Amino acid sequence: VEFLYCDLASMKSIRQFVQQFRAKNCPLHVLVNNAGVMLVPERKTVDGFEEHFGLNYLGHFLLTNLLLDALKQSGTHSHNARIITVSSATHYVGKLHLNDLQSRCSYSPHGAYAQSKLALVLFTYRLQHLLTANGSHVTANVVDPGVVNTELYKHVFWVVKVVKWLTAWLFFKTPEEGASTTIYAAVSPEMEGAGGCYLYNEERTKSADTSYDEELQRRLWTESCKMVGISDEASRLP
């Protein structure tokens, strides 16, 4: 195992990481987008993005796009390269505010977190559409890990922390259990060639109705390209 440093809250760090990875000339068969924060107080990343949207979504958007060439080169007809993005059931109540993605008008930790998780689902579906249109041997899927007992809950209200401490053993998944669907998406033969899926408990299920809005997917993709400073070649595709 070899580690390379990458701060998903910094566009500069992401670009430096990609340069270091490319210099190794390694194939890239699986990319798991899993970093995240939840219910943090209103604050910004080093690039000035609202932290939920900047770290949970934009960081992964840029990282994935910068690594797409390596993924495409590594995938074959019989063994597709795979992109797995970790979202959350919270996306079901999320609303995408295209005119205020940074939550400047009215900040809510819950709303900002849910929006970032919905954005990840919309991004995955648009990405799969583009990969298919290009004939790439790469698939993109999105995963809901369930309620997992990790440090992600450190910013919740203290009463919730107490309830979590008392009931986690009964209602929460262990980190190993929470990772199972991500691992399934990454290596299962059953997922070979399958893309654009929303997975929960190792099964394909339906995501929020709004996540299937193709116009919303396109608009978010275009706006995201502007925000992270990459060309939107995809805008010329159907």
Backbone as JSON, one array per atom type, in Angstrom:
{
  "sequence": "VEFLYCDLASMKSIRQFVQQFRAKNCPLHVLVNNAGVMLVPERKTVDGFEEHFGLNYLGHFLLTNLLLDALKQSGTHSHNARIITVSSATHYVGKLHLNDLQSRCSYSPHGAYAQSKLALVLFTYRLQHLLTANGSHVTANVVDPGVVNTELYKHVFWVVKVVKWLTAWLFFKTPEEGASTTIYAAVSPEMEGAGGCYLYNEERTKSADTSYDEELQRRLWTESCKMVGISDEASRLP",
  "N": [[0.85, -1.18, 0.0], [0.55, 2.17, -0.87], [0.68, 5.57, -0.03], [-0.56, 8.71, -1.12], [-0.66, 12.16, -0.59], [-3.67, 14.03, -0.45], [-5.79, 16.71, -0.33], [-9.09, 17.08, -0.29], [-10.46, 19.41, -0.01], [-9.1, 21.37, -1.23], [-8.38, 22.76, -4.26], [-5.88, 23.12, -5.41], [-4.31, 21.21, -4.05], [-5.53, 18.88, -4.97], [-4.9, 18.95, -7.7], [-2.12, 18.78, -7.54], [-1.84, 16.25, -6.42], [-2.86, 14.65, -8.5], [-0.91, 15.12, -10.46], [1.3, 13.9, -9.22], [0.4, 11.27, -9.13], [0.08, 10.65, -11.86], [2.73, 10.76, -12.64], [3.75, 8.37, -11.81], [2.94, 6.55, -13.64], [1.0, 4.53, -13.4], [-1.62, 2.1, -13.82], [-5.15, 2.79, -13.49], [-7.67, 1.33, -12.03], [-9.83, 1.41, -10.28], [-11.66, 3.98, -8.75], [-12.58, 5.43, -5.8], [-14.73, 7.71, -4.5], [-14.9, 9.14, -1.53], [-14.55, 10.95, 0.56], [-15.66, 13.31, 3.08], [-17.65, 15.77, 4.89], [-19.98, 16.57, 7.51], [-22.77, 18.45, 8.48], [-21.31, 20.7, 9.34], [-20.41, 23.87, 10.86], [-21.13, 27.08, 9.31], [-18.73, 27.69, 6.99], [-15.77, 28.15, 4.9], [-13.9, 26.59, 2.22], [-10.37, 26.58, 1.32], [-10.47, 27.64, -1.18], [-12.64, 29.22, -1.17], [-15.16, 28.09, -1.31], [-18.36, 26.99, -0.07], [-18.18, 24.71, 2.6], [-19.37, 22.06, 2.7], [-20.31, 21.74, 0.03], [-18.0, 22.3, -1.39], [-16.01, 20.44, -0.47], [-17.3, 17.85, -0.2], [-18.52, 17.58, -2.72], [-17.45, 19.26, -5.02], [-14.68, 18.8, -4.83], [-14.47, 16.06, -5.36], [-15.58, 16.06, -7.89], [-13.7, 17.49, -9.44], [-11.38, 15.9, -9.02], [-12.16, 13.42, -10.14], [-12.61, 14.13, -12.83], [-10.02, 14.93, -13.6], [-8.71, 12.55, -13.48], [-9.86, 10.99, -15.37], [-8.75, 10.31, -17.9], [-6.75, 8.48, -17.24], [-8.31, 6.45, -16.15], [-9.84, 5.71, -18.38], [-7.86, 4.71, -20.06], [-7.14, 2.48, -18.63], [-9.31, 0.81, -18.47], [-10.94, -2.01, -20.03], [-12.68, -3.88, -22.61], [-13.64, -6.22, -21.44], [-13.05, -5.84, -18.79], [-14.04, -3.3, -17.19], [-12.92, -0.1, -16.04], [-13.7, 1.35, -12.86], [-15.75, 3.78, -11.28], [-16.68, 4.81, -8.17], [-18.89, 6.53, -6.21], [-19.6, 7.88, -3.07], [-22.6, 8.6, -1.66], [-25.52, 9.54, 0.12], [-28.46, 8.66, 2.0], [-29.59, 10.99, 2.68], [-29.73, 12.55, 0.46], [-32.22, 12.29, -0.61], [-33.86, 14.2, 0.52], [-32.67, 16.44, -0.28], [-32.15, 19.6, -1.97], [-31.29, 21.14, -4.96], [-29.83, 24.16, -5.4], [-29.3, 25.95, -7.92], [-28.83, 28.63, -8.38], [-27.7, 29.43, -6.07], [-25.52, 27.8, -5.04], [-23.61, 27.93, -3.11], [-24.88, 28.4, -0.77], [-25.24, 31.01, 0.21], [-27.33, 32.81, 0.57], [-29.07, 31.75, 2.51], [-28.01, 29.9, 5.09], [-27.99, 26.55, 6.03], [-26.91, 23.88, 7.91], [-27.91, 21.26, 7.59], [-29.33, 21.47, 5.17], [-27.27, 22.22, 3.4], [-25.57, 20.02, 3.52], [-27.26, 17.95, 2.56], [-27.74, 18.92, -0.02], [-25.17, 18.7, -1.14], [-24.89, 15.94, -1.23], [-26.95, 15.19, -2.94], [-26.02, 16.41, -5.23], [-23.86, 14.78, -5.82], [-25.11, 12.44, -6.71], [-26.48, 13.33, -9.0], [-24.26, 14.12, -10.5], [-22.96, 11.64, -10.88], [-24.79, 10.24, -12.54], [-24.83, 11.88, -14.82], [-22.15, 11.7, -15.54], [-21.94, 8.96, -16.19], [-23.58, 8.91, -18.43], [-22.05, 10.45, -20.21], [-19.72, 8.91, -20.39], [-20.72, 6.61, -21.6], [-21.6, 7.7, -24.03], [-19.17, 8.31, -25.16], [-18.11, 5.88, -25.6], [-16.47, 4.73, -23.71], [-14.6, 2.45, -21.67], [-15.44, 2.5, -18.94], [-17.19, 2.63, -15.89], [-19.63, 4.32, -13.86], [-20.91, 4.56, -10.67], [-23.13, 5.12, -7.87], [-23.2, 5.1, -4.31], [-25.03, 4.32, -1.34], [-24.05, 4.14, 1.86], [-25.44, 3.66, 4.17], [-26.33, 4.12, 7.68], [-23.61, 4.74, 9.5], [-21.3, 4.0, 12.07], [-19.2, 6.3, 12.64], [-16.76, 9.01, 12.88], [-18.06, 10.99, 11.58], [-20.24, 12.18, 12.66], [-19.58, 14.15, 14.47], [-20.31, 16.82, 14.58], [-22.97, 17.01, 15.18], [-25.91, 17.82, 17.18], [-25.61, 17.84, 20.79], [-27.4, 16.17, 22.16], [-28.11, 14.32, 20.23], [-25.67, 13.1, 19.92], [-25.44, 11.77, 22.37], [-27.58, 9.95, 22.18], [-26.68, 8.51, 19.98], [-24.36, 7.37, 21.07], [-25.48, 5.66, 22.92], [-27.04, 3.92, 21.39], [-25.7, 3.08, 19.12], [-24.54, 0.55, 18.82], [-26.68, -1.03, 18.26], [-28.25, 0.09, 16.18], [-26.56, 1.27, 14.3], [-24.31, 0.75, 11.54], [-21.16, -0.96, 11.49], [-17.94, 0.42, 10.57], [-16.8, -1.4, 8.76], [-19.04, -2.83, 7.86], [-20.38, -0.71, 6.71], [-18.76, -0.17, 4.57], [-19.21, -2.21, 2.82], [-21.0, -2.15, 0.57], [-19.76, -0.33, -1.1], [-17.39, -1.71, -1.65], [-18.51, -3.88, -2.95], [-19.51, -2.61, -5.26], [-17.1, -1.92, -6.37], [-15.63, -4.27, -6.94], [-17.25, -6.5, -7.5], [-18.17, -9.13, -9.7], [-20.74, -9.09, -10.66], [-21.31, -6.45, -11.11], [-19.93, -5.78, -13.34], [-19.56, -3.84, -16.15], [-21.88, -2.47, -15.59], [-23.4, 0.61, -15.13], [-24.34, 3.89, -13.84], [-25.93, 3.34, -11.64], [-27.72, 3.33, -8.5], [-26.82, 2.25, -5.43], [-27.68, 0.32, -2.59], [-27.14, -1.5, 0.31], [-25.89, -3.46, -1.24], [-27.57, -3.73, -3.41], [-29.36, -2.67, -6.32], [-31.18, 0.29, -6.33], [-33.8, 2.8, -6.28], [-33.06, 6.19, -6.71], [-33.57, 9.62, -5.58], [-36.32, 11.27, -7.15], [-35.74, 13.72, -8.45], [-33.1, 13.41, -9.08], [-32.93, 12.17, -11.5], [-33.37, 14.02, -13.4], [-32.41, 15.08, -16.38], [-31.77, 17.55, -17.52], [-31.16, 19.07, -15.29], [-28.94, 17.66, -14.41], [-27.16, 18.23, -16.53], [-26.92, 21.02, -16.31], [-25.83, 21.35, -13.77], [-23.37, 20.06, -14.14], [-22.12, 21.73, -16.06], [-21.96, 24.15, -14.61], [-20.34, 23.31, -12.53], [-17.93, 22.77, -13.83], [-17.14, 25.37, -14.47], [-16.74, 26.38, -11.9], [-14.57, 24.91, -10.87], [-12.68, 25.34, -12.74], [-12.2, 23.94, -15.23], [-12.38, 22.8, -18.66], [-15.51, 22.56, -20.34], [-16.07, 20.22, -22.11], [-17.99, 18.35, -22.33], [-20.38, 19.62, -22.73], [-20.94, 19.71, -25.37], [-21.89, 17.32, -26.03], [-24.73, 15.09, -26.34]],
  "CA": [[0.0, 0.0, 0.0], [1.31, 3.42, -0.94], [-0.21, 6.71, 0.18], [-0.23, 10.02, -1.65], [-1.48, 13.15, 0.11], [-4.63, 14.79, -1.25], [-6.81, 17.41, 0.46], [-10.23, 17.29, -1.18], [-10.99, 20.76, 0.19], [-8.18, 22.28, -1.9], [-8.22, 22.48, -5.69], [-4.44, 23.05, -5.64], [-3.85, 19.93, -3.55], [-6.04, 17.84, -5.87], [-4.1, 19.0, -8.93], [-0.78, 18.28, -7.21], [-1.98, 14.81, -6.25], [-3.02, 14.03, -9.82], [0.4, 15.18, -11.1], [2.13, 12.87, -8.6], [-0.1, 9.97, -9.55], [0.4, 10.45, -13.27], [4.18, 10.56, -12.77], [4.04, 6.97, -11.5], [2.54, 5.75, -14.8], [0.27, 3.36, -12.92], [-3.01, 2.0, -14.28], [-6.15, 3.16, -12.47], [-8.82, 0.49, -12.29], [-10.94, 1.75, -9.39], [-11.61, 5.25, -8.03], [-13.66, 5.55, -4.83], [-14.88, 9.06, -3.96], [-15.49, 8.83, -0.23], [-14.3, 11.97, 1.58], [-16.85, 14.11, 3.36], [-17.96, 16.37, 6.18], [-21.43, 16.6, 7.7], [-23.35, 19.39, 9.44], [-20.32, 21.62, 9.89], [-20.87, 25.26, 10.89], [-20.88, 27.77, 8.05], [-17.33, 28.05, 6.77], [-15.38, 27.99, 3.51], [-12.65, 25.92, 1.91], [-9.31, 27.54, 0.97], [-10.83, 28.24, -2.46], [-13.81, 30.08, -0.97], [-16.42, 27.37, -1.5], [-19.02, 26.48, 1.14], [-17.4, 23.5, 2.85], [-20.05, 20.84, 2.27], [-20.34, 21.67, -1.42], [-16.63, 22.31, -1.9], [-15.29, 19.22, -0.16], [-18.08, 16.66, -0.52], [-18.87, 17.46, -4.14], [-16.55, 19.83, -6.02], [-13.39, 18.13, -4.76], [-14.58, 14.79, -6.08], [-15.85, 16.37, -9.3], [-12.43, 17.83, -10.08], [-10.5, 14.74, -8.97], [-12.62, 12.44, -11.12], [-12.36, 14.63, -14.19], [-8.58, 14.95, -13.88], [-8.24, 11.16, -13.56], [-10.64, 10.25, -16.37], [-7.9, 9.76, -18.95], [-6.09, 7.28, -16.69], [-9.34, 5.43, -16.03], [-10.21, 5.25, -19.73], [-6.74, 3.91, -20.56], [-7.01, 1.25, -17.84], [-10.47, -0.05, -18.7], [-11.0, -2.8, -21.25], [-14.03, -4.34, -22.92], [-14.03, -7.27, -20.5], [-12.84, -5.38, -17.41], [-14.19, -1.84, -17.14], [-12.49, 0.65, -14.87], [-14.92, 1.69, -12.12], [-15.81, 4.96, -10.41], [-17.72, 4.64, -7.14], [-19.04, 7.75, -5.43], [-20.4, 7.63, -1.88], [-23.58, 9.64, -1.35], [-26.22, 9.31, 1.38], [-29.92, 8.72, 1.9], [-29.95, 12.39, 2.88], [-29.95, 13.19, -0.83], [-33.65, 12.24, -0.91], [-34.5, 15.45, 0.97], [-31.85, 17.56, -0.75], [-32.61, 20.46, -3.05], [-30.16, 21.78, -5.62], [-30.08, 25.58, -5.65], [-28.31, 26.32, -8.92], [-28.52, 30.06, -8.27], [-27.05, 29.68, -4.79], [-24.88, 26.54, -4.66], [-22.76, 28.17, -1.95], [-25.75, 28.65, 0.39], [-24.95, 32.35, 0.73], [-28.56, 33.51, 0.95], [-29.59, 31.2, 3.77], [-27.21, 28.71, 5.37], [-28.48, 25.51, 6.93], [-25.99, 22.73, 7.84], [-28.62, 20.1, 7.05], [-29.62, 21.73, 3.77], [-26.02, 22.24, 2.63], [-25.09, 18.63, 3.45], [-28.16, 17.21, 1.67], [-27.51, 19.39, -1.38], [-23.91, 18.14, -1.63], [-25.09, 14.52, -1.5], [-27.77, 15.13, -4.15], [-25.14, 16.78, -6.34], [-23.04, 13.61, -6.15], [-25.93, 11.52, -7.48], [-26.67, 13.96, -10.31], [-22.95, 14.05, -11.16], [-22.7, 10.26, -11.29], [-25.64, 9.89, -13.67], [-24.34, 12.63, -15.99], [-20.85, 11.12, -15.9], [-22.18, 7.69, -16.89], [-24.11, 9.24, -19.76], [-20.94, 10.91, -21.04], [-18.84, 7.77, -20.62], [-21.38, 5.75, -22.58], [-21.6, 8.4, -25.32], [-17.8, 8.29, -25.69], [-17.69, 4.5, -25.79], [-15.38, 4.44, -22.77], [-14.72, 1.24, -20.85], [-15.45, 2.98, -17.55], [-18.54, 2.76, -15.35], [-19.78, 5.2, -12.7], [-22.05, 4.23, -9.83], [-23.19, 5.87, -6.61], [-23.49, 4.19, -3.21], [-25.51, 4.78, -0.04], [-23.47, 3.18, 2.8], [-26.28, 3.48, 5.35], [-25.94, 4.88, 8.88], [-22.39, 4.07, 9.92], [-20.74, 4.53, 13.31], [-17.9, 6.92, 12.41], [-16.62, 10.36, 13.44], [-18.78, 11.94, 10.72], [-21.32, 12.79, 13.44], [-19.03, 14.97, 15.55], [-20.9, 18.16, 14.6], [-24.41, 16.97, 15.48], [-26.3, 18.36, 18.49], [-25.1, 16.95, 21.85], [-28.41, 15.15, 22.49], [-27.98, 13.28, 19.22], [-24.44, 12.37, 20.24], [-25.73, 10.87, 23.48], [-28.41, 8.87, 21.64], [-25.8, 7.69, 19.14], [-23.47, 6.61, 21.94], [-26.27, 4.63, 23.59], [-27.73, 3.0, 20.48], [-24.92, 2.77, 17.92], [-24.3, -0.89, 18.72], [-27.9, -1.69, 17.82], [-28.83, 0.65, 14.96], [-25.56, 1.75, 13.36], [-23.4, -0.21, 10.95], [-19.74, -0.75, 11.75], [-17.28, 0.91, 9.36], [-16.63, -2.52, 7.83], [-20.34, -3.07, 7.25], [-20.69, 0.44, 5.88], [-17.94, -0.2, 3.35], [-19.49, -3.42, 2.03], [-21.62, -1.85, -0.72], [-18.72, 0.31, -1.9], [-16.52, -2.79, -2.12], [-19.31, -4.63, -3.92], [-19.52, -1.84, -6.5], [-15.74, -1.83, -6.9], [-15.0, -5.53, -7.37], [-18.16, -7.61, -7.79], [-18.38, -9.48, -11.12], [-22.12, -8.76, -11.01], [-21.37, -5.04, -11.51], [-19.11, -5.56, -14.52], [-20.25, -3.19, -17.26], [-23.1, -1.8, -15.14], [-23.15, 1.97, -14.68], [-25.5, 4.72, -13.6], [-26.78, 2.69, -10.64], [-27.71, 3.77, -7.11], [-26.73, 0.99, -4.7], [-27.86, 0.3, -1.13], [-27.08, -2.89, 0.78], [-25.46, -4.28, -2.36], [-28.67, -3.89, -4.37], [-29.73, -1.48, -7.07], [-32.45, 0.85, -5.87], [-34.17, 4.06, -6.92], [-32.66, 7.41, -6.0], [-34.61, 10.66, -5.57], [-36.88, 11.57, -8.48], [-35.06, 14.87, -9.06], [-31.76, 13.03, -9.53], [-33.03, 11.67, -12.87], [-33.63, 15.17, -14.26], [-31.22, 15.19, -17.22], [-31.44, 18.96, -17.7], [-30.51, 19.48, -14.05], [-27.62, 17.04, -14.46], [-26.33, 18.99, -17.47], [-26.66, 22.37, -15.79], [-24.9, 21.22, -12.64], [-22.07, 19.72, -14.7], [-21.56, 22.95, -16.67], [-21.62, 25.1, -13.55], [-19.23, 22.74, -11.76], [-16.73, 23.0, -14.62], [-16.78, 26.78, -14.28], [-16.29, 26.6, -10.52], [-13.26, 24.3, -10.61], [-11.74, 25.82, -13.75], [-11.86, 23.0, -16.29], [-13.21, 23.0, -19.84], [-16.73, 21.75, -20.36], [-16.2, 19.58, -23.42], [-19.19, 17.54, -22.32], [-21.55, 20.4, -23.12], [-21.21, 19.51, -26.79], [-22.47, 15.98, -26.2], [-26.17, 15.08, -26.07]],
  "C": [[0.89, 1.23, 0.0], [0.33, 4.58, -0.84], [0.34, 7.96, -0.5], [-1.18, 11.02, -1.0], [-2.42, 13.88, -0.86], [-5.68, 15.39, -0.33], [-7.96, 17.75, -0.47], [-10.87, 18.66, -1.02], [-10.12, 21.8, -0.5], [-7.99, 21.88, -3.35], [-6.73, 22.34, -6.04], [-3.89, 21.69, -5.22], [-4.3, 18.79, -4.47], [-5.21, 17.79, -7.15], [-2.69, 18.47, -8.69], [-0.79, 16.77, -7.06], [-2.05, 14.1, -7.6], [-1.69, 14.04, -10.57], [1.32, 14.08, -10.56], [1.7, 11.48, -9.04], [0.27, 9.67, -10.99], [1.88, 10.14, -13.47], [4.58, 9.1, -12.51], [3.7, 6.03, -12.66], [1.86, 4.44, -14.39], [-1.1, 3.29, -13.59], [-3.95, 2.39, -13.15], [-7.43, 2.4, -12.78], [-10.04, 0.86, -11.47], [-10.68, 3.09, -8.71], [-12.82, 5.31, -7.11], [-13.65, 6.97, -4.26], [-15.63, 8.98, -2.63], [-15.3, 9.9, 0.84], [-15.56, 12.76, 1.87], [-16.88, 14.7, 4.75], [-19.47, 16.46, 6.29], [-21.81, 17.59, 8.79], [-22.33, 20.3, 10.09], [-20.9, 23.03, 9.94], [-20.49, 25.96, 9.59], [-19.42, 28.21, 7.96], [-16.95, 27.67, 5.34], [-14.08, 27.19, 3.39], [-11.61, 26.99, 1.55], [-9.61, 28.24, -0.35], [-12.08, 29.11, -2.37], [-15.14, 29.42, -1.2], [-17.02, 27.01, -0.14], [-18.52, 25.06, 1.35], [-18.09, 22.21, 2.42], [-19.97, 20.67, 0.75], [-18.93, 21.56, -1.99], [-15.9, 21.01, -1.69], [-16.04, 17.98, -0.61], [-18.29, 16.47, -2.02], [-17.8, 17.97, -5.1], [-15.17, 19.17, -6.01], [-13.39, 16.84, -5.53], [-14.84, 15.02, -7.57], [-14.55, 16.65, -10.03], [-11.5, 16.62, -10.13], [-10.88, 13.72, -10.04], [-12.32, 12.87, -12.54], [-10.88, 14.61, -14.56], [-8.01, 13.53, -14.04], [-8.94, 10.35, -14.65], [-9.78, 9.61, -17.45], [-7.24, 8.47, -18.48], [-7.08, 6.14, -16.55], [-9.7, 4.84, -17.39], [-9.12, 4.36, -20.32], [-6.63, 2.56, -19.86], [-8.17, 0.29, -18.08], [-10.39, -0.8, -20.01], [-12.43, -3.27, -21.46], [-14.52, -5.36, -21.9], [-13.87, -6.87, -19.04], [-12.86, -3.85, -17.38], [-13.5, -1.28, -15.9], [-13.76, 1.15, -14.18], [-14.74, 2.93, -11.25], [-16.96, 4.76, -9.45], [-17.75, 5.9, -6.28], [-20.01, 7.5, -4.27], [-21.3, 8.83, -1.59], [-24.23, 9.3, -0.01], [-27.71, 9.34, 1.13], [-30.42, 10.14, 2.11], [-30.24, 13.08, 1.56], [-31.44, 13.21, -1.19], [-34.37, 13.53, -0.5], [-33.72, 16.67, 0.5], [-32.5, 18.33, -1.88], [-31.39, 21.16, -3.64], [-30.54, 23.21, -5.98], [-29.03, 26.09, -6.62], [-27.92, 27.79, -8.87], [-27.83, 30.41, -6.95], [-26.42, 28.38, -4.26], [-24.01, 26.68, -3.42], [-23.55, 28.48, -0.68], [-25.47, 30.0, 1.04], [-26.21, 33.05, 1.23], [-29.09, 33.05, 2.3], [-28.87, 29.9, 4.06], [-27.88, 27.8, 6.38], [-27.52, 24.33, 6.81], [-26.66, 21.51, 7.22], [-28.89, 20.27, 5.55], [-28.38, 21.67, 2.9], [-25.47, 20.82, 2.46], [-25.94, 17.83, 2.46], [-27.96, 17.62, 0.22], [-26.23, 18.77, -1.95], [-24.08, 16.67, -1.99], [-25.99, 14.3, -2.73], [-26.91, 15.45, -5.37], [-24.28, 15.6, -6.78], [-23.81, 12.59, -6.98], [-26.14, 12.06, -8.89], [-25.38, 13.87, -11.13], [-22.67, 12.65, -11.69], [-23.52, 9.87, -12.52], [-25.2, 10.61, -14.95], [-23.01, 12.05, -16.48], [-21.03, 9.82, -16.66], [-22.71, 7.93, -18.29], [-22.98, 9.63, -20.71], [-19.97, 9.77, -21.36], [-19.41, 6.83, -21.68], [-21.35, 6.38, -23.97], [-20.23, 8.37, -25.97], [-17.31, 6.87, -25.95], [-16.56, 4.08, -24.87], [-15.66, 3.17, -21.98], [-14.57, 1.61, -19.37], [-16.9, 3.08, -17.1], [-18.52, 3.65, -14.12], [-21.04, 4.84, -11.95], [-21.98, 5.01, -8.52], [-23.74, 4.95, -5.52], [-24.04, 4.93, -2.0], [-25.01, 3.76, 0.99], [-24.37, 2.87, 3.99], [-25.78, 4.33, 6.5], [-24.79, 4.14, 9.54], [-21.79, 4.77, 11.14], [-19.31, 5.03, 13.08], [-17.88, 8.31, 13.06], [-17.35, 11.42, 12.6], [-19.82, 12.73, 11.52], [-20.84, 13.76, 14.51], [-19.62, 16.37, 15.62], [-22.4, 18.16, 14.89], [-24.65, 17.5, 16.89], [-25.95, 17.35, 19.58], [-26.1, 15.86, 22.24], [-28.33, 13.98, 21.51], [-26.74, 12.44, 19.47], [-24.67, 11.35, 21.36], [-26.55, 9.67, 23.0], [-27.56, 7.94, 20.79], [-24.92, 6.8, 20.01], [-24.21, 5.43, 22.59], [-26.79, 3.55, 22.64], [-26.92, 2.55, 19.28], [-24.73, 1.27, 17.73], [-25.5, -1.63, 18.14], [-28.34, -1.23, 16.43], [-27.81, 1.06, 13.9], [-24.73, 0.6, 12.79], [-21.98, 0.07, 11.44], [-19.11, -0.19, 10.47], [-17.09, -0.19, 8.31], [-17.93, -2.83, 7.11], [-20.72, -1.94, 6.31], [-19.93, 0.45, 4.57], [-18.35, -1.31, 2.39], [-20.08, -3.11, 0.65], [-20.63, -1.16, -1.65], [-17.79, -0.75, -2.48], [-17.23, -3.62, -3.18], [-19.3, -3.92, -5.28], [-18.15, -1.84, -7.18], [-15.24, -3.13, -7.5], [-15.95, -6.65, -7.77], [-18.28, -7.87, -9.29], [-19.79, -9.11, -11.59], [-22.26, -7.31, -11.5], [-20.51, -4.74, -12.73], [-19.96, -4.99, -15.66], [-21.51, -2.44, -16.87], [-22.76, -0.41, -14.59], [-24.44, 2.74, -14.49], [-26.46, 4.13, -12.59], [-26.63, 3.36, -9.27], [-27.82, 2.5, -6.27], [-26.88, 1.19, -3.2], [-27.93, -1.15, -0.68], [-26.82, -3.86, -0.37], [-26.58, -4.59, -3.35], [-28.94, -2.58, -5.08], [-31.09, -0.99, -6.59], [-32.66, 2.21, -6.51], [-33.7, 5.24, -6.07], [-33.8, 8.43, -6.09], [-35.06, 10.98, -7.0], [-36.1, 12.68, -9.18], [-33.68, 14.51, -9.6], [-31.75, 12.52, -10.97], [-33.33, 12.79, -13.88], [-32.38, 15.45, -15.1], [-30.81, 16.64, -17.46], [-30.71, 19.49, -16.46], [-29.1, 18.89, -13.98], [-26.67, 17.84, -15.34], [-25.96, 20.35, -16.91], [-25.68, 22.34, -14.62], [-23.49, 20.93, -13.15], [-21.38, 20.96, -15.27], [-21.12, 23.94, -15.62], [-20.42, 24.61, -12.75], [-17.91, 22.93, -12.5], [-16.23, 24.42, -14.46], [-16.15, 27.0, -12.91], [-14.9, 26.05, -10.26], [-12.24, 24.64, -11.7], [-11.28, 24.79, -14.76], [-12.8, 23.22, -17.46], [-14.41, 22.05, -19.83], [-16.94, 21.17, -21.74], [-17.5, 18.79, -23.5], [-20.43, 18.29, -22.78], [-21.91, 20.21, -24.59], [-21.78, 18.12, -27.08], [-23.94, 16.03, -25.85], [-26.46, 14.79, -24.61]]
}
